[in-house]
Coordinates of C-alpha atoms in Angstrom, one line a residue:
M1 CA 29.2 -12.2 1.6
T2 CA 30.8 -9.9 -0.1
V3 CA 30.1 -8.4 -3.3
P4 CA 32.1 -8.9 -6.7
A5 CA 34.1 -6.1 -8.3
K6 CA 32.1 -5.8 -11.5
E7 CA 28.9 -5.4 -9.3
A8 CA 30.3 -3.4 -7.3
A9 CA 31.8 -1.1 -9.8
V10 CA 28.8 -0.1 -10.6
P11 CA 26.3 2.1 -8.5
N12 CA 23.7 1.0 -7.2
P13 CA 20.9 4.3 -7.0
M14 CA 18.9 2.3 -5.1
L15 CA 21.1 2.1 -2.0
P16 CA 22.5 4.5 -0.4
S17 CA 26.4 5.8 -0.9
L18 CA 28.7 4.0 1.1
T19 CA 32.7 4.1 2.2
L20 CA 34.9 1.6 3.2
P21 CA 37.3 3.1 6.0
S22 CA 40.7 3.3 3.7
F23 CA 43.4 1.3 6.2
T24 CA 47.3 2.3 5.3
L25 CA 50.3 0.2 7.4
P26 CA 51.8 2.6 9.7
S27 CA 55.1 3.2 9.0
Y28 CA 57.6 2.6 11.4
T29 CA 61.2 4.1 11.4
L30 CA 63.8 2.8 13.3
P31 CA 65.3 5.1 16.3
S32 CA 68.5 6.7 16.0
I33 CA 70.4 5.7 18.7
K34 CA 73.2 8.3 19.6
L35 CA 76.4 6.3 21.1
P36 CA 78.1 8.0 23.9
A37 CA 81.3 9.5 23.2
P38 CA 84.4 7.5 24.2
P39 CA 86.1 8.5 27.2
P40 CA 89.3 10.3 27.1
P41 CA 92.5 8.3 27.3
T42 CA 94.1 8.1 30.9
P43 CA 97.6 8.7 31.1
M44 CA 98.4 4.9 32.1
L45 CA 96.8 3.4 28.9
L46 CA 98.1 5.6 26.9
S47 CA 100.9 4.2 24.9
P48 CA 102.8 6.2 22.1
R49 CA 101.5 5.4 17.9
P50 CA 104.7 2.9 17.0
Q51 CA 106.6 3.9 14.1
P52 CA 106.1 1.4 10.6
S53 CA 109.9 1.0 11.7
K54 CA 109.1 -0.4 15.0
L55 CA 106.2 -2.7 14.7
P56 CA 105.0 -4.5 17.1
S57 CA 105.2 -8.2 18.0
P58 CA 102.6 -10.4 15.7
T59 CA 100.9 -11.2 19.0
L60 CA 99.9 -7.5 19.8
S61 CA 99.2 -7.0 16.2
S62 CA 96.9 -9.6 15.7
L63 CA 94.9 -8.6 18.5
S64 CA 94.1 -5.1 17.1
P65 CA 90.5 -5.5 15.1
P66 CA 91.2 -5.5 11.1
P67 CA 90.0 -2.4 8.6
A68 CA 86.3 -2.0 8.9
P69 CA 84.4 0.9 7.3
T70 CA 82.5 3.2 9.3
V71 CA 79.3 1.5 11.6
V72 CA 76.5 4.3 11.3
A73 CA 73.9 3.6 13.3
T74 CA 71.4 6.1 11.0
S75 CA 71.0 7.9 8.2
D76 CA 71.3 10.7 9.8
E77 CA 74.3 9.8 12.3
T78 CA 77.8 10.6 12.0
A79 CA 80.4 8.0 12.1
V80 CA 80.8 6.5 15.3
A81 CA 84.2 4.8 15.2
E82 CA 86.7 3.8 12.3
A83 CA 89.0 1.4 12.9
A84 CA 93.2 2.0 11.9
P85 CA 95.3 -0.7 11.5
G86 CA 97.1 1.4 13.6
D87 CA 94.9 2.1 16.9
D88 CA 95.9 0.5 19.7
L89 CA 94.1 -1.7 22.3
N90 CA 92.3 0.9 24.1
L91 CA 90.8 2.2 20.6
A92 CA 90.1 -1.8 19.9
F93 CA 88.5 -2.2 22.6
F94 CA 86.4 0.2 22.2
G95 CA 85.4 -0.2 19.0
G96 CA 84.2 -3.4 20.2
L97 CA 82.3 -2.3 22.4
T98 CA 80.8 0.1 20.5
L99 CA 79.5 -2.4 18.3
S100 CA 78.2 -4.6 20.4
A101 CA 75.9 -2.0 21.9
V102 CA 75.1 -1.6 18.0
A103 CA 74.2 -5.0 18.0
V104 CA 72.3 -5.0 20.9
G105 CA 70.5 -2.1 20.4
Q106 CA 69.8 -3.5 16.6
A107 CA 68.9 -6.1 17.9
V108 CA 66.5 -4.2 20.3
L109 CA 65.5 -2.4 17.8
L110 CA 64.8 -5.3 15.4
A111 CA 62.6 -7.1 18.8
L112 CA 60.3 -4.1 19.1
T113 CA 60.1 -3.9 15.3
N114 CA 59.0 -7.5 15.4
D115 CA 56.7 -6.7 18.0
E116 CA 55.1 -3.6 16.6
T117 CA 55.1 -5.1 13.1
K118 CA 53.5 -7.9 14.5
K119 CA 50.6 -5.8 16.5
A120 CA 49.9 -4.2 12.7
R121 CA 49.2 -6.9 11.3
E122 CA 46.9 -8.1 14.1
E123 CA 45.6 -4.6 13.9
V124 CA 45.1 -5.2 10.0
K125 CA 43.0 -8.3 10.6
D126 CA 41.3 -6.8 13.2
R127 CA 40.6 -4.3 10.7
E128 CA 40.5 -6.5 7.7
L129 CA 38.0 -9.0 10.1
K130 CA 35.5 -5.7 10.8
A131 CA 36.1 -4.7 6.9
D132 CA 34.5 -8.2 6.5
Q133 CA 32.0 -7.9 8.9
L134 CA 31.5 -4.6 7.7
L135 CA 30.7 -5.8 4.1
K136 CA 28.8 -8.2 5.7
Y137 CA 26.8 -6.2 8.1
M138 CA 26.1 -4.0 4.1
D139 CA 25.4 -6.7 2.5
E140 CA 22.9 -7.5 5.1
E141 CA 21.5 -4.1 5.4
A142 CA 21.2 -3.8 1.2
R143 CA 19.5 -7.2 1.3
R144 CA 17.1 -6.2 4.0
V145 CA 17.1 -2.5 1.9
M146 CA 16.5 -4.5 -0.9
D147 CA 13.1 -7.2 0.5
A148 CA 11.8 -3.6 1.9
M149 CA 11.8 -1.4 -1.2
N150 CA 10.3 -5.0 -2.9
K151 CA 8.1 -5.0 -0.2
A152 CA 7.2 -1.2 -1.1
K153 CA 6.9 -2.0 -4.7
A154 CA 4.5 -4.8 -4.2
E155 CA 2.1 -2.7 -2.2
A156 CA 2.5 -0.1 -4.1
M157 CA 1.3 -2.5 -6.6
Q158 CA -1.3 -3.5 -5.5
R159 CA -2.3 0.3 -3.8
L160 CA -2.3 0.8 -7.5
A161 CA -4.7 -1.8 -7.8
L162 CA -6.8 -1.2 -5.0
E163 CA -6.8 2.6 -6.2
A164 CA -7.4 1.5 -9.9
K165 CA -10.3 -0.8 -8.9
L166 CA -11.7 1.7 -6.3
E167 CA -11.6 4.5 -9.2
A168 CA -13.6 2.1 -11.4
V169 CA -16.0 0.8 -8.6
E170 CA -16.7 4.7 -7.9
K171 CA -17.0 5.5 -12.5
A172 CA -19.4 2.3 -11.8
R173 CA -21.3 3.7 -8.7
G174 CA -21.3 7.1 -10.7
E175 CA -22.5 5.5 -13.0
Q176 CA -25.3 3.6 -11.3
E177 CA -25.7 7.2 -9.4
R178 CA -26.8 8.8 -13.1
M179 CA -29.2 5.6 -13.8
I180 CA -31.0 6.0 -10.3
T181 CA -31.2 9.7 -11.2
N182 CA -32.4 9.1 -14.5
L183 CA -34.4 6.4 -13.3
A184 CA -36.4 8.8 -10.6
D185 CA -36.8 11.8 -12.9
Q186 CA -38.6 9.1 -15.0
I187 CA -41.0 8.3 -12.4
R188 CA -41.7 11.8 -11.6
T189 CA -42.7 12.4 -15.1
L190 CA -44.6 9.0 -14.5
E191 CA -46.2 9.9 -11.7
A192 CA -46.9 13.6 -13.2
L193 CA -48.4 11.9 -15.7
R194 CA -49.9 9.4 -13.8
Q195 CA -51.7 11.8 -11.9
A196 CA -52.4 14.4 -14.1
E197 CA -54.7 11.1 -16.2
V198 CA -55.9 10.0 -13.0
A199 CA -56.7 13.6 -12.5
T200 CA -58.8 14.0 -16.4
V201 CA -60.1 10.7 -15.6
E202 CA -61.0 11.4 -12.1
A203 CA -63.0 14.5 -13.8
E204 CA -64.5 12.7 -16.3
T205 CA -65.5 10.1 -14.1
H206 CA -67.5 13.4 -12.2
Q207 CA -69.2 15.1 -14.7
K208 CA -70.1 11.1 -15.9
I209 CA -71.4 10.6 -12.3
L210 CA -73.2 13.8 -12.7
S211 CA -74.7 13.0 -16.1
L212 CA -75.2 9.4 -14.9
Y213 CA -76.9 11.5 -11.8
T214 CA -79.1 13.8 -13.6
E215 CA -80.2 11.2 -16.1
L216 CA -81.2 9.1 -13.1
E217 CA -83.1 12.3 -11.9
I218 CA -84.8 12.6 -14.5
A219 CA -85.9 8.2 -14.9
K220 CA -86.6 8.7 -11.4
G221 CA -88.9 11.4 -12.6
T222 CA -90.4 9.5 -15.3
R223 CA -90.7 6.5 -13.5
D224 CA -92.7 8.7 -11.0
K225 CA -94.9 9.9 -13.7
L226 CA -95.3 6.6 -15.2
E227 CA -95.9 4.9 -12.1
M228 CA -98.4 8.1 -11.8
D229 CA -100.1 6.6 -14.6
Q230 CA -99.8 3.7 -14.2
M231 CA -102.2 4.1 -11.1
N232 CA -103.9 6.2 -13.1
R233 CA -104.6 3.8 -15.7
E234 CA -105.1 1.2 -12.5
R235 CA -108.0 3.0 -11.9
Q236 CA -109.3 3.9 -14.7
M237 CA -109.0 -0.6 -15.5
A238 CA -110.8 -0.7 -12.0
V239 CA -113.5 1.5 -12.5
L240 CA -114.0 0.1 -15.5
V241 CA -113.7 -3.1 -14.8
N242 CA -115.9 -2.5 -12.3
A243 CA -118.8 -0.5 -14.6
L244 CA -118.2 -3.7 -17.2
E245 CA -118.7 -5.7 -13.9
G246 CA -122.0 -3.3 -13.4
A247 CA -123.3 -3.8 -17.1
S248 CA -122.5 -7.4 -16.8
T249 CA -124.7 -8.0 -13.6
H250 CA -127.3 -5.6 -15.4
A251 CA -126.8 -7.7 -18.8
T252 CA -127.2 -11.1 -17.0
S253 CA -130.2 -9.4 -15.3
A254 CA -132.0 -8.5 -18.7
Q255 CA -130.5 -11.6 -20.4
R256 CA -132.3 -13.4 -17.7
A257 CA -136.0 -11.6 -17.9
A258 CA -135.3 -11.5 -21.6
V259 CA -135.1 -15.1 -21.2
E260 CA -138.2 -15.4 -18.7
A261 CA -140.4 -13.5 -21.3
M262 CA -139.6 -15.3 -24.5
A263 CA -140.3 -18.2 -22.0
M264 CA -143.4 -15.9 -21.3
A265 CA -144.3 -15.9 -24.3
E266 CA -143.7 -18.6 -25.5
E267 CA -146.1 -19.9 -23.5
A268 CA -148.5 -17.5 -24.1
L269 CA -148.2 -18.4 -27.6
H270 CA -148.3 -22.2 -26.5
D271 CA -151.8 -21.2 -24.7
Q272 CA -153.0 -19.6 -27.6
S273 CA -152.2 -22.2 -30.1
Q274 CA -154.3 -24.6 -27.9
P275 CA -158.2 -24.7 -28.5

């Protein structure tokens, strides 16, 4: 997957800066071939230059090469051979040999250049393949980095949410601790008030108990006195009862005696009334 040109033009601040290597085709310069200098002409083959009036026969003149421009192997080389209408056969032979050597050299150079070009193209293809692989790798790395950043962002958001919840819990716990402290203070205050009230009630109860005990003692003394008075009254009543019983007995005896006396008196009166 390659990065589009519009997206690649805008650098992503979240990704590291990546610089792709530049690929430049190697420049190939044809090597200059210095042809060997022609050997000096032998005396046997040399012939005098023909005069214009004495031209060679057509068969011999047809063997000489036609006029040709100067053959240059490279830009910095001088002319190797120049054909002229009046050159002899040796010069033509050496010129043809030179042209053949130049043609062979150019063919060899062309073959070498083709091989070098093929190698260069293969290297360029390899580099382009490596560049594509590098781009794919960088895309994958960028995707991994983005995934890692998204994951880190999600974890950071989750951590922030947890920290917010923890802060809320800490705040609620602080409120609860303050409420518990206030309740503990109120409980201690109520306990102190209760203890004070209990002490007051105990003191009042003790005082009441002492008062009741005093009253009980007084009542007990009064009861003992009343019991003594009652016993004295009972004794007096017993004495009075005994006295009354004795008086009754005496009265009964006196009444009986009076009845007997009255009976005797009546008998006496009855006796006296009879003649």
